[in-house]
mmCIF file of C-alpha atoms and ligand atoms in Angstrom:
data_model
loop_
_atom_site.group_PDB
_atom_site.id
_atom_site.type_symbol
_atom_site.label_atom_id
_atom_site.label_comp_id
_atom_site.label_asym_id
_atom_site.label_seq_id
_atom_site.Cartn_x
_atom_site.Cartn_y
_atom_site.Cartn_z
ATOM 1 C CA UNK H 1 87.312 28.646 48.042
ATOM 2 C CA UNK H 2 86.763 30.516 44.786
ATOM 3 C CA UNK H 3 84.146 32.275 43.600
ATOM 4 C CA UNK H 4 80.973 30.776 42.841
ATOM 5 C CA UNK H 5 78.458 32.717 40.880
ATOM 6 C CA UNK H 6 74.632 31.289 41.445
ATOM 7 C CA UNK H 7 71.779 31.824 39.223
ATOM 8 C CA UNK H 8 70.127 34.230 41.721
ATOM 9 C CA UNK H 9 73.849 36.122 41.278
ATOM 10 C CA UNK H 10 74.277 35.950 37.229
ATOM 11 C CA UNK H 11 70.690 37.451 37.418
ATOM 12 C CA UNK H 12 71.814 40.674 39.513
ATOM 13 C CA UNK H 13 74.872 40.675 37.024
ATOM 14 C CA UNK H 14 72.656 40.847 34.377
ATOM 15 C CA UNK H 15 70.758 43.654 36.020
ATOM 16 C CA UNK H 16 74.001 45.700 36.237
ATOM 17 C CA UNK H 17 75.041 44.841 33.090
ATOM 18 C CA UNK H 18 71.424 46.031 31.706
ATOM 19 C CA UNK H 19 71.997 49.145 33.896
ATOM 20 C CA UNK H 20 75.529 49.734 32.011
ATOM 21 C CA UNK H 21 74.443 49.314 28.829
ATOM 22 C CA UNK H 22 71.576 52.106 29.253
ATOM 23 C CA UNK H 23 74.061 54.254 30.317
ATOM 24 C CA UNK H 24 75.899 53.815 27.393
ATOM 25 C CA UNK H 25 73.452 54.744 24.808
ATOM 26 C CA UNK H 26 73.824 57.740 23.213
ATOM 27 C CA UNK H 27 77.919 56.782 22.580
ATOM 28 C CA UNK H 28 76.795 53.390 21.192
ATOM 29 C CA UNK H 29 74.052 54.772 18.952
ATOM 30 C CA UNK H 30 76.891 57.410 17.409
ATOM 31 C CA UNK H 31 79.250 54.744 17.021
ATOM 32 C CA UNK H 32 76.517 52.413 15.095
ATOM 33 C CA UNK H 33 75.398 55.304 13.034
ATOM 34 C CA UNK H 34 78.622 55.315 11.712
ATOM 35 C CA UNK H 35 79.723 51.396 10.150
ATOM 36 C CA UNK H 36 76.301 50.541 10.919
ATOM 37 C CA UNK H 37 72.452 50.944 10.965
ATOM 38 C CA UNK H 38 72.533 52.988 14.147
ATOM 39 C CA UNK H 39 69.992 50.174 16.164
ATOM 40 C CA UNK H 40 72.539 48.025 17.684
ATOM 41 C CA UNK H 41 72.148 49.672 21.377
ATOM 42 C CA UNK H 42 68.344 50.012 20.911
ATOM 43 C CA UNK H 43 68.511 46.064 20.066
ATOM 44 C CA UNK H 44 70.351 45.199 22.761
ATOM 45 C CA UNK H 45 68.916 47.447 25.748
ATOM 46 C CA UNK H 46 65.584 46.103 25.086
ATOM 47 C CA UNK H 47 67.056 42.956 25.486
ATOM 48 C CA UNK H 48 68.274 43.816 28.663
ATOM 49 C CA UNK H 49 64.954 45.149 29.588
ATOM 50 C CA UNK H 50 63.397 41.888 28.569
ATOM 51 C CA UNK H 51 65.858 40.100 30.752
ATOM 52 C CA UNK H 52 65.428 42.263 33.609
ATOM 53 C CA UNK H 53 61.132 42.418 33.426
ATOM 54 C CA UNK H 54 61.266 38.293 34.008
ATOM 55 C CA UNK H 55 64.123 38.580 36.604
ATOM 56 C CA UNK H 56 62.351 37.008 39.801
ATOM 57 C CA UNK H 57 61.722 34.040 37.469
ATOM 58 C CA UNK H 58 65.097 33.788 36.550
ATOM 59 C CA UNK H 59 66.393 33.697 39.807
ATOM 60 C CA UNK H 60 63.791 30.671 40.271
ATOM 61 C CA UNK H 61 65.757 28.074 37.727
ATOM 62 C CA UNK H 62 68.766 26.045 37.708
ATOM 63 C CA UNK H 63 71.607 27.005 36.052
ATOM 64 C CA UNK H 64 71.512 25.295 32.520
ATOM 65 C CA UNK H 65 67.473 25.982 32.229
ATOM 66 C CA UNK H 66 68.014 29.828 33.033
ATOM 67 C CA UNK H 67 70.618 30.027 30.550
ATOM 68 C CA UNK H 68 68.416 28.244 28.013
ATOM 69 C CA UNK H 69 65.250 31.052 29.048
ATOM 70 C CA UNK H 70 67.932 34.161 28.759
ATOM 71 C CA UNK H 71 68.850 32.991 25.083
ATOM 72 C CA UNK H 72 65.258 31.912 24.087
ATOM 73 C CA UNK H 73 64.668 35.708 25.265
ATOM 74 C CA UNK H 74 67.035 37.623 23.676
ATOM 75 C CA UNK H 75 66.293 35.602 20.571
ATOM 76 C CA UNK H 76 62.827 37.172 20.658
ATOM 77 C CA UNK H 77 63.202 40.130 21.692
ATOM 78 C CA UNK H 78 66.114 41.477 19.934
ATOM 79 C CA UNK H 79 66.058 42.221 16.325
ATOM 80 C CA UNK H 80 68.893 42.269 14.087
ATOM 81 C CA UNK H 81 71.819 40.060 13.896
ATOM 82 C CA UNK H 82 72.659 40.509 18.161
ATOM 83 C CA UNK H 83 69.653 38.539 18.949
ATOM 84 C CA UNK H 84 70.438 35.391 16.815
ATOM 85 C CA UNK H 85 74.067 35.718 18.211
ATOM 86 C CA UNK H 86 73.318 36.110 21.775
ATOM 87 C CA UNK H 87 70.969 33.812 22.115
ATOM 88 C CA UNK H 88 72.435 31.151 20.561
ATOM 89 C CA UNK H 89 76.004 31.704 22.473
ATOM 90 C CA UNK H 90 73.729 31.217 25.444
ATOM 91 C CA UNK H 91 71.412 28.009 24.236
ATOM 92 C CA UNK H 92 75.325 27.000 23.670
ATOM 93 C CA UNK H 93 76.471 27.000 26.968
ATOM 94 C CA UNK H 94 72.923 25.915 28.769
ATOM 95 C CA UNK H 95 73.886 22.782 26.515
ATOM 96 C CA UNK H 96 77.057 22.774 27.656
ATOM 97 C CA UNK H 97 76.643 23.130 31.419
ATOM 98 C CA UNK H 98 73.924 20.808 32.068
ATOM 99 C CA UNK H 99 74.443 19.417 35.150
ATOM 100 C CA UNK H 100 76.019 22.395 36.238
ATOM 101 C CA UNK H 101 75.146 24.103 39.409
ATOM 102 C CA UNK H 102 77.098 27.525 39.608
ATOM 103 C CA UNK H 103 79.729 29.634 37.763
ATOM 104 C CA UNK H 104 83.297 28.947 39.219
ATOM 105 C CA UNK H 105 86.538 29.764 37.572
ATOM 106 C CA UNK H 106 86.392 26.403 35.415
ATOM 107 C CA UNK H 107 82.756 26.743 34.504
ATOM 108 C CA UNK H 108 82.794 30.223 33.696
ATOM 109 C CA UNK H 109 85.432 29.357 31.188
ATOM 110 C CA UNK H 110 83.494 26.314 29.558
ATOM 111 C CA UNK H 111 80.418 29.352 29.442
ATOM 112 C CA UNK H 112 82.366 31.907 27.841
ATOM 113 C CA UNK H 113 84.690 29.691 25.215
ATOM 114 C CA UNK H 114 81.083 27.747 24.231
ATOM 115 C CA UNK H 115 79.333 31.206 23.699
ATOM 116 C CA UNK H 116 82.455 31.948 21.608
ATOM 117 C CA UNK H 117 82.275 29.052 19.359
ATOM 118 C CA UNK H 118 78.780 29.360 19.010
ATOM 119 C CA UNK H 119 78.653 33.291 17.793
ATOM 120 C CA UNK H 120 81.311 32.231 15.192
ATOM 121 C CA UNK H 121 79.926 29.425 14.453
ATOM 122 C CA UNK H 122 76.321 31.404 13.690
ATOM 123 C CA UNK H 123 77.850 34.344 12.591
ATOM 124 C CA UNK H 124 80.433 32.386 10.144
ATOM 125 C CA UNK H 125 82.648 34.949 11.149
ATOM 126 C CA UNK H 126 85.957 34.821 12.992
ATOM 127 C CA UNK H 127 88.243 36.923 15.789
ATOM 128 C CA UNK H 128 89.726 39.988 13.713
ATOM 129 C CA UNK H 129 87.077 40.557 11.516
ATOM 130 C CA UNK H 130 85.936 43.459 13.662
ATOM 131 C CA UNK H 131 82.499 42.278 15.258
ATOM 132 C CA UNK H 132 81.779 40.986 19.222
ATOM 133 C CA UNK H 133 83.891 38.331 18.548
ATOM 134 C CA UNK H 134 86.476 40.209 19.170
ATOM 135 C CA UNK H 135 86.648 41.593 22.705
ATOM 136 C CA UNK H 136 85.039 37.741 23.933
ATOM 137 C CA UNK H 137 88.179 36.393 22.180
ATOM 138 C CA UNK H 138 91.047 38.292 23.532
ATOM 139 C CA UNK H 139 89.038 38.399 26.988
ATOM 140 C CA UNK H 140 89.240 34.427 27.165
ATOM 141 C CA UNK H 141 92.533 34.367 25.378
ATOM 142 C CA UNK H 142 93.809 36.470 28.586
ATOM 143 C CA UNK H 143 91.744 34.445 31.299
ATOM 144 C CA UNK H 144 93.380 31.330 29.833
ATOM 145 C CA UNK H 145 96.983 32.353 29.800
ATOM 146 C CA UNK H 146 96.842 33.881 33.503
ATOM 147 C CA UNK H 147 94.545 30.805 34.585
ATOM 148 C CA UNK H 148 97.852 28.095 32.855
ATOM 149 C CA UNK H 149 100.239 30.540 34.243
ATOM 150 C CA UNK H 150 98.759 29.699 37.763
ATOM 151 C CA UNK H 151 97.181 33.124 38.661
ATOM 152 C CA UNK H 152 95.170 33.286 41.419
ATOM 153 C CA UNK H 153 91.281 34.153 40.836
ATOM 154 C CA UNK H 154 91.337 37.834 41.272
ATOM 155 C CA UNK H 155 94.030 38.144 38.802
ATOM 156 C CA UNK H 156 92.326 35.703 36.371
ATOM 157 C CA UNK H 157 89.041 37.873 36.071
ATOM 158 C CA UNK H 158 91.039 40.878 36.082
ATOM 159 C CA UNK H 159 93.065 39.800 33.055
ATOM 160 C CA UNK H 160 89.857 38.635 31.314
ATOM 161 C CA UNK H 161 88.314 42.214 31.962
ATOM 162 C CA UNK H 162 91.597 44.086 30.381
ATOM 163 C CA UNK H 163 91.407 41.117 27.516
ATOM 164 C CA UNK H 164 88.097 42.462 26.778
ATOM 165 C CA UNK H 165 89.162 46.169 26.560
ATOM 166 C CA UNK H 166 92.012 45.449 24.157
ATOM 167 C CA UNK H 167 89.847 43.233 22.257
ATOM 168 C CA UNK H 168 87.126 45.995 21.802
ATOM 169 C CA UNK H 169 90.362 48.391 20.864
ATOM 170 C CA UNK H 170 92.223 46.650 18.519
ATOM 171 C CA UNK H 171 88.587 46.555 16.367
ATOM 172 C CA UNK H 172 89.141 50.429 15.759
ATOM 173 C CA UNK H 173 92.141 49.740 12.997
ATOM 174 C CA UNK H 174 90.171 46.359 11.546
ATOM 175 C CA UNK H 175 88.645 46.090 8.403
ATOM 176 C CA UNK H 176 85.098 44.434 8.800
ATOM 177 C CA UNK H 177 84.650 41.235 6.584
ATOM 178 C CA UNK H 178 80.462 40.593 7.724
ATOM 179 C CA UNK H 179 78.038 43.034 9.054
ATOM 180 C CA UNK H 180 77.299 46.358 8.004
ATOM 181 C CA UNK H 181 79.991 47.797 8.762
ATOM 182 C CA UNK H 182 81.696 45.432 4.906
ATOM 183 C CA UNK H 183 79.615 47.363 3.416
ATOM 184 C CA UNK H 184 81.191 50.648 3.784
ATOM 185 C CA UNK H 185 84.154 51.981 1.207
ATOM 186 C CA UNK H 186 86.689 52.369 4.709
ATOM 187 C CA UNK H 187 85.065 48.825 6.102
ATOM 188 C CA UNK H 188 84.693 50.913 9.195
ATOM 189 C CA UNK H 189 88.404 51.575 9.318
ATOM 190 C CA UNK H 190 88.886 54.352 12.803
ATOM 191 C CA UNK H 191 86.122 53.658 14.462
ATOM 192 C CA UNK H 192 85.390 50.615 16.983
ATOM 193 C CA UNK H 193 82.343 48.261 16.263
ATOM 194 C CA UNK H 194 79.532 48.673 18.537
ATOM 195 C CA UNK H 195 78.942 45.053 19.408
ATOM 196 C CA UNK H 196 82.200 44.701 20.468
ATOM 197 C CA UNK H 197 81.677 48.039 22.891
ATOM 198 C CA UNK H 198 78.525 46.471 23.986
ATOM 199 C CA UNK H 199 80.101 42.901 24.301
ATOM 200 C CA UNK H 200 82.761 44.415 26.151
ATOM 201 C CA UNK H 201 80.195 46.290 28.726
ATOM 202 C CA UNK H 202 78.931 42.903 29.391
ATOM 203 C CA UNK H 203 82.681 41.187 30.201
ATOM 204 C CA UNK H 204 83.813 44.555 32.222
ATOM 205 C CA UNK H 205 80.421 44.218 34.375
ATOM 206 C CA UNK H 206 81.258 40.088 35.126
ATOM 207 C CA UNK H 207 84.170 40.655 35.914
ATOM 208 C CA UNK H 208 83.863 43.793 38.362
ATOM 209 C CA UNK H 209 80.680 41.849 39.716
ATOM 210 C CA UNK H 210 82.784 38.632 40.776
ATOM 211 C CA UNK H 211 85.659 41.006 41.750
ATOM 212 C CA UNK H 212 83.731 43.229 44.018
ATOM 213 C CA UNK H 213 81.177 40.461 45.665
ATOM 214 C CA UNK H 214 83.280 36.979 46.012
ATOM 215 C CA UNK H 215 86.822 38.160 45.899
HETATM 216 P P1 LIG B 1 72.654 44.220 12.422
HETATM 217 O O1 LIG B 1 74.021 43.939 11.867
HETATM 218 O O2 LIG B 1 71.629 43.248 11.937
HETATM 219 O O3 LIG B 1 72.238 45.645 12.289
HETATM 220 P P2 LIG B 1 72.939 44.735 15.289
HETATM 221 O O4 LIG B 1 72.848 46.178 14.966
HETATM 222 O O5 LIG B 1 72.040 44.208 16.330
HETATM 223 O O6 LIG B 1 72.779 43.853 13.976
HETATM 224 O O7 LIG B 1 74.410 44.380 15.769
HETATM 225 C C1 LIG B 1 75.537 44.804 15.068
HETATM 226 C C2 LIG B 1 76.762 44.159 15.679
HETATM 227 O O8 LIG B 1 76.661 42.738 15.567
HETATM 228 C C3 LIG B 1 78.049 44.508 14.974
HETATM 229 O O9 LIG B 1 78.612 45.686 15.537
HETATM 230 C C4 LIG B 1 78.932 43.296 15.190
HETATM 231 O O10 LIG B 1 79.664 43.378 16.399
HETATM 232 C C5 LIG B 1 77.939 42.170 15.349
HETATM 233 N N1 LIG B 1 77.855 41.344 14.139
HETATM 234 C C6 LIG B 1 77.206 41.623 12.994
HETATM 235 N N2 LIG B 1 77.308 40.584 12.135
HETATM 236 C C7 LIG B 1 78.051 39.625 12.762
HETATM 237 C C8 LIG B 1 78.502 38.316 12.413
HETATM 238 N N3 LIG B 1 78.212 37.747 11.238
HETATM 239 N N4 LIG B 1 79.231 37.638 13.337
HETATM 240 C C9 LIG B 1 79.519 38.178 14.538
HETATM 241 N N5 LIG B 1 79.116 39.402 14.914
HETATM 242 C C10 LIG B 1 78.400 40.116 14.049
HETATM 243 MG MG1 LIG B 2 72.241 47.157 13.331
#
């Protein structure tokens, strides 16, 4: 059998994920001062904090409903443009897994291609253009391919993990068409965008989290 990730188990990946991005605060908060307004890591991490405050009652609810609470939440509690985007990838994909009970390697594709559409679809923006997008992208691009090309699990989740990394790297040499990072002379030009670090924390932590407990 393949791995099966439960609500009670996307809410301890969200704790480590949480614990990852506070970790990672000072080099995100450089990075944003740069092409942006410096508050994308402060945004998200007390998102994450939200998150992790209502955890038991998380772990309570079925699949779809949990989803719908974590985007309602991050809607809330995160200001700027990350809180609009997150929250409605995830009322996305509670939407789109109703009926759902777990995360399994079909699933957690229909979760992560549906939060996808629904960033671009909110943010109007598209893959290349130097934002989140990216490293979710090029991280499902990858666990498609290895999933058609008959991979087993492990190596699925470990492509969509190294998809994510390239994703968040190739933003360094793009030009940013929305955000705040258009608005600078270089368009950010050298530098990577901070939502795609922090979306990219998020991918690397799912991934090592289904690696390390159900592989
Ligand atoms: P704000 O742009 O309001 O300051 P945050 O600081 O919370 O928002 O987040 C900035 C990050 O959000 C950027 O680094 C980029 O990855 C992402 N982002 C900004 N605008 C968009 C958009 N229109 N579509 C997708 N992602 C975006
Ligand atoms: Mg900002």
């Amino acid at each position: 059998m393949g791995f099966q990730i439960t609500p009670k188990e996307y809410v301890d990946y969200i704790v480590l994920a949480g614990e990852e991005i506070e970790r990672n605060g000072d080099y995100v908060t450089a990075l944003d001062a740069k092409t942006g307004d410096g508050d994308h890591w402060v945004n998200l991490n007390s998102g994450f904090k939200k998150l992790i405050s209502i955890k038991e009652e998380l772990k309570e609810m079925e699949l779809s409903p949990m989803l719908k609470k974590i985007g309602m939440t991050l809607m809330s509690a995160i200001g700027g443009s990350s809180g609009v985007l997150y929250g409605s990838g995830y009322l996305a994909a509670s939407k789109a897994l109703k009926g759902a009970d777990v995360l399994d390697i079909d699933t957690l594709y229909l979760f992560l291609q549906t939060e996808l559409s629904a960033i671009m679809e909110r943010g109007k923006a598209k893959p290349g253009w130097k934002t989140m997008i990216d490293s979710l992208y090029e991280a499902l691009e990858a666990y498609r391919t290895a999933k058609e090309a008959g991979q087993d699990e492990r190596h699925v989740i470990e492509a969509m993990k190294r998809g994510a990394a390239e994703g968040r790297d190739r933003t360094r040499e793009m030009e940013a068409v929305k955000g705040r990072a258009s608005y600078q002379t270089n368009k950010g030009v050298g530098e990577l965008d901070p939502g795609a670090v922090t979306m990219c924390i998020q991918l690397e932590c799912l991934s090592d989290y289904i690696v390390e407990h159900q592989l």
